[in-house]
N, CA, C and O atoms as a Tinker XYZ file with bonds, in Angstrom:
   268  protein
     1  N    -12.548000   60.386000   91.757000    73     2
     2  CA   -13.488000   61.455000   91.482000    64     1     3
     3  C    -13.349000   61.848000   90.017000    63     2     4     5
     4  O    -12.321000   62.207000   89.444000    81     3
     5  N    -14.554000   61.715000   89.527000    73     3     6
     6  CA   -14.623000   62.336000   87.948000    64     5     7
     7  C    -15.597000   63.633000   87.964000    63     6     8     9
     8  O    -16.596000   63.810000   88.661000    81     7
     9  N    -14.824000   64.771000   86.676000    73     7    10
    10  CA   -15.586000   65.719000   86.614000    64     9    11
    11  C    -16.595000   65.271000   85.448000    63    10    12    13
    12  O    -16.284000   64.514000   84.528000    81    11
    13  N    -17.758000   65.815000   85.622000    73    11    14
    14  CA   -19.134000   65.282000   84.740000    64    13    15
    15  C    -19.393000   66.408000   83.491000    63    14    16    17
    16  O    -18.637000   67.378000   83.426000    81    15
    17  N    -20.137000   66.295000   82.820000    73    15    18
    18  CA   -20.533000   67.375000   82.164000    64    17    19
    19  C    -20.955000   68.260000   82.383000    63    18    20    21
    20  O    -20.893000   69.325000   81.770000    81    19
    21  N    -21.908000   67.775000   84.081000    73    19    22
    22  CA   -22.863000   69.204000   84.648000    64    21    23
    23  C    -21.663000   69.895000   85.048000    63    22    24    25
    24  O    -21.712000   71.073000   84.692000    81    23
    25  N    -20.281000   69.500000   85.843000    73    23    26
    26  CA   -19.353000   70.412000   86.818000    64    25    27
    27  C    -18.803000   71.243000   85.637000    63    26    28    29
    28  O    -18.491000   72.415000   85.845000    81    27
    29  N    -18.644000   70.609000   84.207000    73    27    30
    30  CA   -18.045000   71.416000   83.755000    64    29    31
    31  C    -18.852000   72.624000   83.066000    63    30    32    33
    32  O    -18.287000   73.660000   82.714000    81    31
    33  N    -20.494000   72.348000   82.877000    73    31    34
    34  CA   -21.507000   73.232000   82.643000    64    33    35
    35  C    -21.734000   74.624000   83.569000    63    34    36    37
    36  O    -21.883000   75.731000   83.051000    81    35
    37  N    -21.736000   74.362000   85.172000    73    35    38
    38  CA   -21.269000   75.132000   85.934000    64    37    39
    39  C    -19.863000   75.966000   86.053000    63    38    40    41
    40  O    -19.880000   77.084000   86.568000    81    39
    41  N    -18.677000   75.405000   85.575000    73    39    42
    42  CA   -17.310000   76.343000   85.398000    64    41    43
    43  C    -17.981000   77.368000   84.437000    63    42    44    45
    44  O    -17.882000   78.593000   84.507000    81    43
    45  N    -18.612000   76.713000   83.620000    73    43    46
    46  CA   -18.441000   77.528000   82.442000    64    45    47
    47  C    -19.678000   78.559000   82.498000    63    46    48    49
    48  O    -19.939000   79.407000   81.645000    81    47
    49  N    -20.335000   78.315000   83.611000    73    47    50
    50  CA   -21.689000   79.005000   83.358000    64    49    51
    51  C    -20.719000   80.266000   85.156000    63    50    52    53
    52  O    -21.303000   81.113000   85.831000    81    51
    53  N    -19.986000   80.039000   85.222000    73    51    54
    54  CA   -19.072000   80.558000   86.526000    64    53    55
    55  C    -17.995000   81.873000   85.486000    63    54    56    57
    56  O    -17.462000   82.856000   86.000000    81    55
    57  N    -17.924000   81.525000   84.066000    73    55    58
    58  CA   -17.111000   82.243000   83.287000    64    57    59
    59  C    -15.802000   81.445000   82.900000    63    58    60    61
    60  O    -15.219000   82.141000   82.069000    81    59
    61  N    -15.062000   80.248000   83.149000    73    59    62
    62  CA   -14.258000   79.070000   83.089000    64    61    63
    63  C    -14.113000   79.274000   81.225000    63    62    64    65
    64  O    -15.205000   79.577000   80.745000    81    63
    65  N    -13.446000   79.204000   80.606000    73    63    66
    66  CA   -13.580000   78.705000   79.229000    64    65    67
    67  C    -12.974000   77.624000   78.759000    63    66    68    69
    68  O    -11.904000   77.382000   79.318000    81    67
    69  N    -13.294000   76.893000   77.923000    73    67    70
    70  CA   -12.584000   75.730000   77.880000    64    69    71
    71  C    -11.180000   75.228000   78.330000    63    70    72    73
    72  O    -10.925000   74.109000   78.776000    81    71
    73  N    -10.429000   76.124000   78.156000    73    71    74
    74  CA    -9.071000   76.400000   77.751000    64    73    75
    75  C     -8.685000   75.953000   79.802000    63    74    76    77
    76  O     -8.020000   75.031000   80.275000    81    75
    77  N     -9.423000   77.036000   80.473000    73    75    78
    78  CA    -9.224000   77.140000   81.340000    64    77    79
    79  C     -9.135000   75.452000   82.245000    63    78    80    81
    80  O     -8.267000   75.011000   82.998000    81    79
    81  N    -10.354000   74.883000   81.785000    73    79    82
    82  CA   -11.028000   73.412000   82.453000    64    81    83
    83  C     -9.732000   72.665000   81.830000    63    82    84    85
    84  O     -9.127000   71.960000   82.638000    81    83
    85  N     -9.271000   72.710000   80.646000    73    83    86
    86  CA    -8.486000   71.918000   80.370000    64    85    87
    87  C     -7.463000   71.521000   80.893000    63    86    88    89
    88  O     -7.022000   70.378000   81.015000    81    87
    89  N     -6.690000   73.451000   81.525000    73    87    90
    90  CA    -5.405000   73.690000   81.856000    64    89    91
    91  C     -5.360000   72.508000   83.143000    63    90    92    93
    92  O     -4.667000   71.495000   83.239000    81    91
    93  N     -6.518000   73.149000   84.187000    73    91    94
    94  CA    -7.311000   72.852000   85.516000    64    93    95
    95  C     -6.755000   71.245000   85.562000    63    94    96    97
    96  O     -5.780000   70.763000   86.138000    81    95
    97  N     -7.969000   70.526000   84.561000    73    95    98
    98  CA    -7.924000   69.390000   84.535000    64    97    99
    99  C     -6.589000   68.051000   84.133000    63    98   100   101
   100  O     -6.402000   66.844000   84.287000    81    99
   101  N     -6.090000   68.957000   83.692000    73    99   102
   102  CA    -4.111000   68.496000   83.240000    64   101   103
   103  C     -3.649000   68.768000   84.509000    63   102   104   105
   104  O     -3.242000   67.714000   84.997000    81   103
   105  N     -3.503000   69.834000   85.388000    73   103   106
   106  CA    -3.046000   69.863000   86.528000    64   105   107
   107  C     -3.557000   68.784000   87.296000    63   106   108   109
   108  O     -2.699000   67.911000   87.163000    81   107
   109  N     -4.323000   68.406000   87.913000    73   107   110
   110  CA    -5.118000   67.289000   88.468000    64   109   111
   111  C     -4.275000   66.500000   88.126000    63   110   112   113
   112  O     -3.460000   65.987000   88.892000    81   111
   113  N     -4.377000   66.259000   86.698000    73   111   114
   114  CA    -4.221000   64.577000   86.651000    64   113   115
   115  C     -2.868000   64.367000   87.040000    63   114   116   117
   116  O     -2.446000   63.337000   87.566000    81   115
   117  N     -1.993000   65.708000   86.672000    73   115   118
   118  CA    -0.309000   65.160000   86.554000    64   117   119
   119  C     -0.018000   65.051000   88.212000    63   118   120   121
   120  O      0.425000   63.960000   88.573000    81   119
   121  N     -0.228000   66.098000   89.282000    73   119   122
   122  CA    -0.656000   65.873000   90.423000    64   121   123
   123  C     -0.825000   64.626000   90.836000    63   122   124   125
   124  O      0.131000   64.106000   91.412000    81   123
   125  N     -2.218000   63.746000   90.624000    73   123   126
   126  CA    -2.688000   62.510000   90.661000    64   125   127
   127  C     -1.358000   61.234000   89.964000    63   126   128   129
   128  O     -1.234000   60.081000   90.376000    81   127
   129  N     -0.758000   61.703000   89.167000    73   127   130
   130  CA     0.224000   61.107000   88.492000    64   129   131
   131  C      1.258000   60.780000   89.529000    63   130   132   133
   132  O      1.269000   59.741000   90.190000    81   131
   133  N      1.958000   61.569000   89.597000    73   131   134
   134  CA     3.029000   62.331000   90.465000    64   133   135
   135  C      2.995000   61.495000   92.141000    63   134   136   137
   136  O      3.807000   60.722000   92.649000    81   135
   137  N      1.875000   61.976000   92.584000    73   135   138
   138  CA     1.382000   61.150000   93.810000    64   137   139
   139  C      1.476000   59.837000   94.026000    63   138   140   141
   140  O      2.148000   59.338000   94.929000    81   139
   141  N      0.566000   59.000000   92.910000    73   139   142
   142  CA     0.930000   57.990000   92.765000    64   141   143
   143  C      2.409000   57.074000   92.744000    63   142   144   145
   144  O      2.818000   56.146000   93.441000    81   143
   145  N      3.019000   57.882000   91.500000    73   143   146
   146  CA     4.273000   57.130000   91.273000    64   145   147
   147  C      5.195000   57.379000   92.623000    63   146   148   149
   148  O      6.140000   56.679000   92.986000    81   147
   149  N      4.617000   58.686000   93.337000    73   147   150
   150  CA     5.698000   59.101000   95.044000    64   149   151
   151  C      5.524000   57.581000   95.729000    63   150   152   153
   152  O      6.374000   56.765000   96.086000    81   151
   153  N      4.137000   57.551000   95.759000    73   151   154
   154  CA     4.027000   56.823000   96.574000    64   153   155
   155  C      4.358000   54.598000   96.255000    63   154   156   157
   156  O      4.519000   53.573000   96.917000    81   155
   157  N      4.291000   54.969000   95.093000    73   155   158
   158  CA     4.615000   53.462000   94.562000    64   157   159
   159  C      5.924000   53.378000   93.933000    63   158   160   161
   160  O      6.293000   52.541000   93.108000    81   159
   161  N      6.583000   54.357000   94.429000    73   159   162
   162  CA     8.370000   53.840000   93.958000    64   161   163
   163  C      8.942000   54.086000   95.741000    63   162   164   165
   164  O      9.951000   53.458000   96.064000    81   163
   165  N      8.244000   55.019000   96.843000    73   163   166
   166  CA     8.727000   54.883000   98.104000    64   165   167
   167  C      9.386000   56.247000   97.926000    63   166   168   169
   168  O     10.595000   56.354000   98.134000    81   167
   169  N      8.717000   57.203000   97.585000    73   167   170
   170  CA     9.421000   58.460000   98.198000    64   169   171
   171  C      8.979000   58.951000   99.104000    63   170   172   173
   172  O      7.761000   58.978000   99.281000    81   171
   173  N      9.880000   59.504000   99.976000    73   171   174
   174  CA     9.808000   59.974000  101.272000    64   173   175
   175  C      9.330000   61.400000  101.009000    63   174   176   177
   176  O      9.518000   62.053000   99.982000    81   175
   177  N      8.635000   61.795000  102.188000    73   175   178
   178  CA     7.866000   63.392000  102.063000    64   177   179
   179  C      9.738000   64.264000  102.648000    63   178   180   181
   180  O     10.544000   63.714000  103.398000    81   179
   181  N      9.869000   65.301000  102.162000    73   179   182
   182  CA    11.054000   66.254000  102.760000    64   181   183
   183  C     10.879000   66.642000  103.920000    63   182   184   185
   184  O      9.700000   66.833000  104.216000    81   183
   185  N     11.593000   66.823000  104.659000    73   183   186
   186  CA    11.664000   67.806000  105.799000    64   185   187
   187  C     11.503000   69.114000  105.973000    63   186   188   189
   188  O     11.802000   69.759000  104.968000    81   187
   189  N     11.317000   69.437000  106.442000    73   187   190
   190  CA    11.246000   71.290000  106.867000    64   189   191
   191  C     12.434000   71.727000  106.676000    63   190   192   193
   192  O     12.443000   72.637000  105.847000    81   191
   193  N     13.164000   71.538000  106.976000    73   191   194
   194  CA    14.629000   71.838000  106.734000    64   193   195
   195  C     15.198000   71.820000  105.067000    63   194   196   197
   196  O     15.767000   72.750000  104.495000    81   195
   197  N     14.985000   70.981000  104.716000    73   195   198
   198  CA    15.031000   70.346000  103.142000    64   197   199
   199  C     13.804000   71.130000  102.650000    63   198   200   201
   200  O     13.862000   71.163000  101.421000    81   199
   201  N     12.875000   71.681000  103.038000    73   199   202
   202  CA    12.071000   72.812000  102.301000    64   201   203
   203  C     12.780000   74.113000  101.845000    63   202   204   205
   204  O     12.986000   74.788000  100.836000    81   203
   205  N     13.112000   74.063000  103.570000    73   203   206
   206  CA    13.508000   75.672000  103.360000    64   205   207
   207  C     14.747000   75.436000  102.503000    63   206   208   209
   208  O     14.432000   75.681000  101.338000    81   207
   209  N     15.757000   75.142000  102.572000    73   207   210
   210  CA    17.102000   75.029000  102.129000    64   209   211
   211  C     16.498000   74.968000  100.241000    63   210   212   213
   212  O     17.260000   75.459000   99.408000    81   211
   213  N     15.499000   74.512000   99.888000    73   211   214
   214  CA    14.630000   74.239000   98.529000    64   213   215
   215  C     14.690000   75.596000   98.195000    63   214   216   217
   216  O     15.108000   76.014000   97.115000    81   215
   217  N     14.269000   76.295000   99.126000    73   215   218
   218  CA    12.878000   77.546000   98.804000    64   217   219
   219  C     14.448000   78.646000   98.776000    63   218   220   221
   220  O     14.173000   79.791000   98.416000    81   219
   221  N     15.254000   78.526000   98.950000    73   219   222
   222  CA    16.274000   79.109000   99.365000    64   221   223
   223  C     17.101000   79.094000   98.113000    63   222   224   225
   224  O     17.355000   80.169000   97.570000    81   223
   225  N     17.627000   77.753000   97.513000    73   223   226
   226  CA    17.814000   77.631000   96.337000    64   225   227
   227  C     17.205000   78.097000   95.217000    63   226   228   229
   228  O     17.918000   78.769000   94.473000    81   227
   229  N     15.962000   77.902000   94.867000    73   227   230
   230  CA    14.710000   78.076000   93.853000    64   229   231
   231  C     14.947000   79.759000   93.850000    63   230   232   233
   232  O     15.187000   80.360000   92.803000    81   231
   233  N     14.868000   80.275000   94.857000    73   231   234
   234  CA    14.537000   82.182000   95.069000    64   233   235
   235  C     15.996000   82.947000   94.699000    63   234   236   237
   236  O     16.174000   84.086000   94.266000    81   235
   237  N     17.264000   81.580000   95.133000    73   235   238
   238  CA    18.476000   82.830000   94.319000    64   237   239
   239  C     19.001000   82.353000   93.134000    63   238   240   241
   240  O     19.857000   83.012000   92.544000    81   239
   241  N     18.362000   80.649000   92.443000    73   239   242
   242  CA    18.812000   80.340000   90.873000    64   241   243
   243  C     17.798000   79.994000   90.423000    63   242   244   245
   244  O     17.999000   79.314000   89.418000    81   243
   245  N     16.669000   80.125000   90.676000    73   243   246
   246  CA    15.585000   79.973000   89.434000    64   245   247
   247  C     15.354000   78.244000   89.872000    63   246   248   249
   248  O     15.850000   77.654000   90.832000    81   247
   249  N     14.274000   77.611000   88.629000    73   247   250
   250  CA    13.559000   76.003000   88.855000    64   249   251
   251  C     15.042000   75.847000   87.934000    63   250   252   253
   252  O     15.808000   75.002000   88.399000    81   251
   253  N     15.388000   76.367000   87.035000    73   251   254
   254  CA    16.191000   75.815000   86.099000    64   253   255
   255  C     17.434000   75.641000   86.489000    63   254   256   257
   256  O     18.230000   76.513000   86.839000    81   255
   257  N     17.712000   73.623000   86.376000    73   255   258
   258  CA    19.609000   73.468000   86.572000    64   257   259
   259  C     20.559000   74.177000   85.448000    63   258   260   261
   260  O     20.492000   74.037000   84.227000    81   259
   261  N     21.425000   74.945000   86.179000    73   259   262
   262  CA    22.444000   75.384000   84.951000    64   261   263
   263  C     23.731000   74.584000   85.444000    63   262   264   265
   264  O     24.670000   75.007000   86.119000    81   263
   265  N     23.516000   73.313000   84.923000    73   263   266
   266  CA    24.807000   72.324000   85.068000    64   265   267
   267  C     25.521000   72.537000   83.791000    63   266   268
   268  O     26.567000   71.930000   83.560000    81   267
């Protein structure tokens, strides 16, 4: 799926400013990136368990390793 000139004529006619489509459109792709390489190096989706235990970590030290 590609965005066209009209979709991005509509963001912007929606109030979108460039800046915004750009941010938008970098998200997508790295997403699309990301996905890909999951899926073409063989990573496995986590568990529920391995979420929470994530979400658990992340909420009492932050995204950032302090190794």
């Amino acid at each position: 799926m590609k965005m066209t000139a009209g979709d991005a004529a509509e963001a912007r006619a929606a109030g979108w400013t460039d800046e915004a489509l750009y941010d938008a459109v970098t998200v997508v792709a790295l997403f699309r990136f990301f996905n890909t390489w999951c899926d073409s190096a063989g990573v496995r989706p986590m568990t529920a368990e391995a979420h929470a235990l994530s979400g658990k970590r992340i909420a009492g030290e932050g995204y950032a390793w302090k190794g």
